[in-house]
XYZ file of C-alpha atoms in Angstrom:
421
model
C -43.360 -51.397 39.078
C -43.211 -48.973 36.181
C -42.625 -50.503 32.803
C -39.393 -49.462 31.176
C -40.226 -47.680 27.935
C -38.895 -49.239 24.768
C -36.381 -47.343 22.699
C -38.724 -47.395 19.735
C -41.099 -45.044 21.526
C -38.531 -42.255 21.755
C -37.559 -39.818 19.045
C -33.796 -39.563 18.825
C -32.257 -36.206 17.953
C -28.802 -36.262 16.431
C -26.804 -33.100 16.956
C -23.902 -32.225 14.683
C -21.792 -29.119 14.205
C -23.698 -28.221 11.023
C -27.330 -28.409 9.905
C -27.974 -31.264 7.469
C -27.272 -30.754 3.748
C -25.718 -27.327 4.256
C -24.280 -25.860 1.104
C -25.001 -28.723 -1.297
C -27.037 -26.386 -3.559
C -25.490 -23.086 -2.473
C -24.824 -20.310 -4.974
C -21.232 -19.058 -4.993
C -20.587 -15.444 -3.965
C -18.257 -13.299 -6.086
C -17.915 -10.141 -3.987
C -17.542 -6.878 -5.921
C -19.121 -8.081 -9.189
C -21.070 -5.368 -11.047
C -23.840 -7.736 -12.083
C -25.798 -8.834 -8.980
C -26.582 -12.160 -10.657
C -22.851 -12.821 -11.102
C -22.226 -11.591 -7.561
C -24.816 -14.036 -6.285
C -27.644 -13.662 -3.755
C -27.034 -13.845 -0.020
C -29.020 -16.774 1.341
C -28.913 -16.686 5.139
C -32.304 -18.211 5.915
C -32.574 -21.655 7.501
C -35.748 -22.749 5.701
C -33.667 -24.698 3.141
C -30.229 -25.379 4.656
C -28.874 -26.698 1.355
C -29.239 -23.192 -0.158
C -27.321 -21.369 2.569
C -24.125 -19.713 1.366
C -23.201 -17.631 4.432
C -22.286 -18.056 8.076
C -24.893 -16.743 10.511
C -28.496 -15.670 9.946
C -30.585 -12.576 9.348
C -31.617 -10.032 12.008
C -28.363 -9.990 13.970
C -28.910 -10.470 17.691
C -32.691 -10.620 17.122
C -32.268 -14.048 15.529
C -32.342 -15.429 19.080
C -35.917 -14.200 19.488
C -36.815 -15.989 16.277
C -35.421 -19.184 17.782
C -37.548 -18.702 20.900
C -40.655 -18.125 18.783
C -39.950 -21.315 16.826
C -39.289 -23.280 20.022
C -42.572 -22.075 21.514
C -44.335 -22.853 18.236
C -45.651 -19.323 17.774
C -43.628 -19.162 14.542
C -43.384 -21.872 11.914
C -39.742 -22.762 11.315
C -40.321 -22.876 7.549
C -42.143 -19.518 7.365
C -41.235 -17.483 4.309
C -41.669 -13.726 4.342
C -44.291 -12.258 2.020
C -42.388 -9.295 0.576
C -45.317 -7.829 -1.392
C -45.117 -4.000 -1.420
C -42.003 -3.952 0.769
C -39.640 -2.632 -1.922
C -37.698 0.605 -1.246
C -39.650 3.852 -1.509
C -36.500 5.549 -2.824
C -33.828 4.234 -5.166
C -30.291 4.349 -3.775
C -27.529 3.334 -6.154
C -25.996 1.492 -7.730
C -22.813 3.524 -7.378
C -19.251 2.742 -8.562
C -18.229 2.082 -4.947
C -20.597 -0.919 -4.914
C -18.338 -2.756 -7.329
C -15.064 -2.241 -5.500
C -14.503 -5.220 -3.159
C -12.337 -3.007 -0.943
C -14.791 -0.095 -0.601
C -17.722 -1.971 0.951
C -16.999 -4.993 3.134
C -19.487 -4.752 6.026
C -22.875 -4.580 4.274
C -24.526 -5.892 1.126
C -24.955 -2.998 -1.337
C -27.709 -4.951 -3.147
C -29.460 -5.680 0.159
C -32.462 -3.412 -0.518
C -33.190 -4.625 -4.056
C -33.052 -8.414 -3.747
C -36.700 -8.747 -4.814
C -35.908 -7.009 -8.095
C -32.517 -8.443 -9.049
C -32.907 -12.029 -7.830
C -36.343 -12.870 -9.240
C -34.991 -15.933 -11.043
C -33.659 -17.347 -7.763
C -36.987 -16.757 -6.019
C -38.680 -18.727 -8.799
C -36.280 -21.611 -8.115
C -37.328 -21.695 -4.464
C -34.452 -19.770 -2.877
C -35.570 -17.932 0.268
C -33.727 -14.610 -0.103
C -34.380 -11.862 2.439
C -33.503 -8.155 2.209
C -30.726 -6.939 4.513
C -31.639 -3.291 3.847
C -35.054 -1.623 3.991
C -35.774 1.927 2.830
C -38.879 3.911 3.800
C -40.090 7.450 4.507
C -41.219 8.944 7.798
C -41.565 12.031 9.972
C -39.384 12.531 13.036
C -39.715 15.139 15.752
C -37.445 16.142 18.622
C -38.425 18.864 21.109
C -34.996 20.506 20.903
C -35.635 21.315 17.238
C -38.649 23.455 18.078
C -36.488 25.260 20.608
C -33.971 25.886 17.815
C -36.806 27.378 15.747
C -37.869 29.622 18.630
C -34.286 30.844 19.013
C -33.920 31.496 15.281
C -31.354 28.793 14.517
C -33.807 26.867 12.321
C -36.568 27.895 9.942
C -39.805 26.052 9.161
C -39.929 25.798 5.370
C -42.893 23.436 4.940
C -40.836 20.927 2.956
C -37.859 19.756 5.015
C -39.268 21.009 8.311
C -43.020 21.296 8.668
C -45.113 23.304 11.092
C -44.912 21.700 14.503
C -41.309 20.675 13.936
C -41.871 17.471 11.941
C -38.928 16.561 9.723
C -39.520 14.713 6.448
C -36.903 11.993 6.145
C -35.974 8.992 4.064
C -34.613 6.313 6.342
C -32.794 3.051 5.756
C -32.224 0.151 8.146
C -29.135 -1.944 7.428
C -28.152 -5.358 8.764
C -24.406 -6.088 8.811
C -23.028 -8.455 6.174
C -19.301 -9.043 6.554
C -17.105 -10.080 3.642
C -14.460 -11.820 5.728
C -11.490 -11.430 3.320
C -12.238 -7.681 3.140
C -12.705 -7.336 6.896
C -9.355 -9.038 7.516
C -7.607 -6.901 4.905
C -8.957 -3.678 6.367
C -7.840 -4.715 9.855
C -4.421 -5.705 8.536
C -4.607 -9.318 9.757
C -4.775 -12.756 8.159
C -8.249 -14.039 7.378
C -7.492 -17.255 9.278
C -6.618 -15.193 12.359
C -9.885 -13.281 12.044
C -11.931 -16.453 11.664
C -10.349 -18.134 14.683
C -10.852 -15.055 16.876
C -14.531 -14.780 15.858
C -15.033 -18.507 16.509
C -13.301 -18.565 19.878
C -14.655 -15.281 21.256
C -18.252 -16.279 20.487
C -17.806 -19.509 22.421
C -17.768 -21.620 19.263
C -21.198 -20.310 18.232
C -20.305 -20.392 14.530
C -18.140 -23.481 13.787
C -18.334 -22.755 10.050
C -15.897 -19.917 10.636
C -13.123 -22.478 10.979
C -14.587 -25.482 9.149
C -15.992 -23.780 6.032
C -13.314 -21.586 4.446
C -15.391 -21.697 1.254
C -17.999 -19.461 2.907
C -16.718 -15.886 2.662
C -19.721 -14.033 4.154
C -20.664 -13.746 7.818
C -23.828 -12.167 9.217
C -22.641 -11.289 12.733
C -25.036 -11.257 15.715
C -24.591 -7.527 16.334
C -26.656 -4.361 16.010
C -27.128 -2.728 12.642
C -27.228 0.815 11.265
C -30.023 3.296 10.609
C -29.602 6.138 8.126
C -31.790 9.268 8.181
C -31.655 11.423 5.048
C -33.022 14.964 4.836
C -33.421 16.407 1.352
C -33.313 14.825 -2.083
C -31.406 11.547 -2.517
C -30.035 12.805 -5.843
C -28.220 15.647 -4.036
C -25.842 13.111 -2.471
C -24.039 12.615 -5.775
C -24.597 16.114 -7.202
C -21.232 17.964 -7.067
C -23.095 21.276 -6.878
C -25.118 20.321 -3.789
C -23.672 20.544 -0.258
C -23.610 17.415 1.902
C -23.693 17.405 5.707
C -23.034 14.213 7.689
C -23.288 13.232 11.330
C -21.990 9.733 12.148
C -23.395 8.903 15.579
C -22.767 5.883 17.780
C -25.598 4.751 20.020
C -25.886 6.069 23.564
C -29.192 4.883 24.986
C -28.855 6.821 28.257
C -28.375 10.168 26.546
C -30.024 9.712 23.118
C -33.276 8.283 24.531
C -33.425 9.178 28.223
C -31.523 12.474 28.257
C -28.732 11.562 30.684
C -26.446 14.584 31.059
C -23.190 12.760 31.828
C -22.154 12.899 28.160
C -22.674 15.029 25.044
C -24.329 12.341 22.904
C -27.912 13.610 22.569
C -26.869 17.283 22.331
C -24.392 16.382 19.598
C -27.004 14.256 17.806
C -29.477 17.154 17.872
C -26.764 19.558 16.724
C -25.977 17.196 13.848
C -29.641 17.095 12.849
C -29.765 20.899 12.926
C -26.797 21.098 10.561
C -28.434 18.526 8.288
C -31.699 20.527 8.213
C -29.924 23.739 7.269
C -27.916 21.990 4.551
C -31.038 20.342 3.089
C -32.875 23.667 3.114
C -29.982 25.134 1.094
C -30.651 22.614 -1.671
C -28.260 19.993 -0.380
C -28.702 16.877 1.695
C -28.175 15.994 5.336
C -27.287 12.464 6.452
C -27.458 11.062 9.974
C -25.839 7.622 10.307
C -26.768 5.913 13.572
C -24.703 2.879 14.597
C -25.784 0.395 17.301
C -22.481 0.443 19.203
C -23.547 1.139 22.763
C -20.817 2.294 25.152
C -18.123 2.452 22.458
C -19.183 -1.113 21.540
C -18.250 -2.245 25.061
C -21.910 -2.599 26.038
C -24.109 -0.811 28.522
C -23.221 -3.001 31.523
C -19.535 -2.147 31.100
C -20.473 1.482 30.582
C -22.346 1.679 33.881
C -19.554 -0.133 35.722
C -17.146 2.501 34.443
C -19.495 5.274 35.613
C -19.374 3.820 39.137
C -15.601 3.403 39.062
C -15.078 6.975 37.896
C -17.356 8.548 40.491
C -16.070 6.491 43.420
C -12.366 6.937 42.810
C -10.344 9.162 45.100
C -10.825 12.753 44.053
C -14.125 12.001 42.294
C -14.869 11.939 38.590
C -12.066 13.780 36.794
C -10.745 14.089 33.268
C -7.304 12.649 34.071
C -8.757 9.196 34.817
C -11.662 9.240 32.324
C -10.270 6.734 29.814
C -8.055 4.958 32.344
C -11.068 3.667 34.274
C -12.657 2.396 31.048
C -9.515 0.463 30.205
C -9.280 -0.964 33.729
C -12.791 -2.426 33.441
C -12.938 -3.374 29.760
C -9.287 -3.899 28.877
C -9.540 -1.344 26.058
C -10.921 2.171 25.703
C -12.975 1.585 22.557
C -14.038 -1.361 20.378
C -16.029 0.365 17.633
C -13.512 -0.131 14.821
C -14.307 2.991 12.832
C -12.478 1.429 9.863
C -15.795 -0.183 8.830
C -17.909 2.936 9.335
C -17.376 4.594 5.894
C -18.959 1.613 4.096
C -22.445 3.024 4.598
C -21.320 6.356 3.111
C -19.969 4.533 0.052
C -23.274 2.658 -0.226
C -25.044 6.032 -0.335
C -22.655 7.274 -3.034
C -20.982 9.949 -0.897
C -17.691 11.175 -2.392
C -17.416 14.527 -0.586
C -18.695 15.801 2.762
C -18.943 19.580 2.960
C -19.790 19.603 6.690
C -18.780 16.659 8.895
C -20.448 17.165 12.271
C -17.843 15.451 14.435
C -14.857 16.286 16.595
C -13.494 12.746 16.406
C -10.143 12.390 14.697
C -10.687 8.642 14.320
C -13.959 9.120 12.463
C -12.417 11.786 10.270
C -9.384 9.641 9.594
C -11.486 6.591 8.651
C -13.593 8.636 6.251
C -10.771 10.396 4.409
C -8.649 7.236 4.246
C -11.566 5.536 2.495
C -11.369 8.116 -0.287
C -14.095 10.565 0.787
C -13.097 14.232 0.893
C -14.027 16.327 3.938
C -14.187 20.099 3.527
C -15.144 21.270 7.030
C -15.544 19.756 10.480
C -18.225 21.112 12.801
C -17.713 20.854 16.590
C -20.461 20.934 19.177
C -21.091 24.520 20.372
C -19.930 25.009 23.995
C -23.381 26.149 25.109
C -24.851 22.743 24.170
C -22.520 20.800 26.455
C -24.276 19.712 29.695
C -22.524 20.715 32.917
C -22.019 17.072 33.930
C -20.392 16.336 30.560
C -17.520 18.801 31.033
C -15.383 15.956 32.411
C -15.836 14.072 29.133
C -14.904 17.085 27.007
C -11.831 17.903 29.081
C -10.730 14.262 29.023
C -11.043 14.063 25.250
C -9.188 17.345 24.815
C -6.328 16.204 27.069
C -6.119 12.838 25.295
C -5.782 14.396 21.835
C -9.192 13.104 20.858
C -9.932 16.138 18.732
C -7.929 18.905 17.118
C -8.732 22.609 16.983
C -9.563 23.775 13.480
C -11.395 22.136 10.598
C -8.893 19.407 9.706
C -6.561 17.637 12.144
C -2.882 17.859 11.381
C -0.828 14.714 10.813
C 0.865 14.933 14.208
C -2.457 14.983 16.026
C -3.735 12.058 13.975
C -0.621 10.052 14.753
C -1.112 10.689 18.472
C -4.747 9.603 18.392
C -4.604 6.516 16.164
C -4.608 3.383 18.271
C -6.112 4.995 21.366
C -9.654 4.234 20.300
C -11.065 7.583 21.387
C -14.155 8.562 19.445
C -17.460 10.326 20.028
């Protein structure tokens, strides 16, 4: 007979809705303060739970991989990042928009400079991680060399080097949501926002409803990458032109060249416009959001592809958005209202060339206080044959307006439909 083990031989694990000692030594956050020390550092690490002053953790959805590494003991749970020589290679900001609690509500404007402005907190043992990293690199896309061969682009040796390499400054940004500001921008009560986030994540973040004192949330979603061509200083120089392409992720087209949509062609076209603007002494900005399939996800996206192609009469413009709504319940969940925050972080006040046909993107940008001079559509010759259904569907739905700036009637028709490139 096997001997029954005594209780004393077992380690008991007590699970609660919160880690132990959360918030007992947390620094208060005063969003929108000019002085970063008065604003307070964002402490989202779990190495010292008592210091945490936010809901969620760093790295968005990648935090799950950290948990797996800790569980498998390939990563020490109390590991602290050595941030030696990781500081930004270019200085961005501060700009006046950083200190307006209504201008930036979805990222931390001080996120790239925490090592510089929060030294005193580091010395006290606070584990503060950057939420923005800025570096330099070369990028190369084969279509750009084709544009050179056809005379649309010129190799200047500075912005575009021989062989087609582009010299860029790039920034990676993790989302940091100021919940009162998010709720205000959406036009809902903060309590309603918190309950929806709590319930629709399966109760993953109980602090959303039990810790109203915590105003910041690091959501488990994809972040943003910014590619800048030209001098950073040109962004705020009123005499230098600024070109911008705001692009939402499309893995099938952007990476693998699928021709069912215009995403990669429009991305390349946006980069071309940014190159030309930078070569004219201005600056070109590509903002790349991780919002696959209009933030509905790639599984939903592929389901919609099947539904569209198998319907009676085949894939056609008249049912393009209808089939998306039948599968997902909505046509779009990207919420472009948050998108201009990254432009305000960069210090953009005027866009001379906005490379987008989307009325929703345009509307979000100008309503945030940024002036747009001209809108640049995708040239017809760059639209793949299989993507004509998409273009016709968007045209029929009032997705874009002919001319540089959409009229108020067209904007009124489009708002609420969630149609955006």
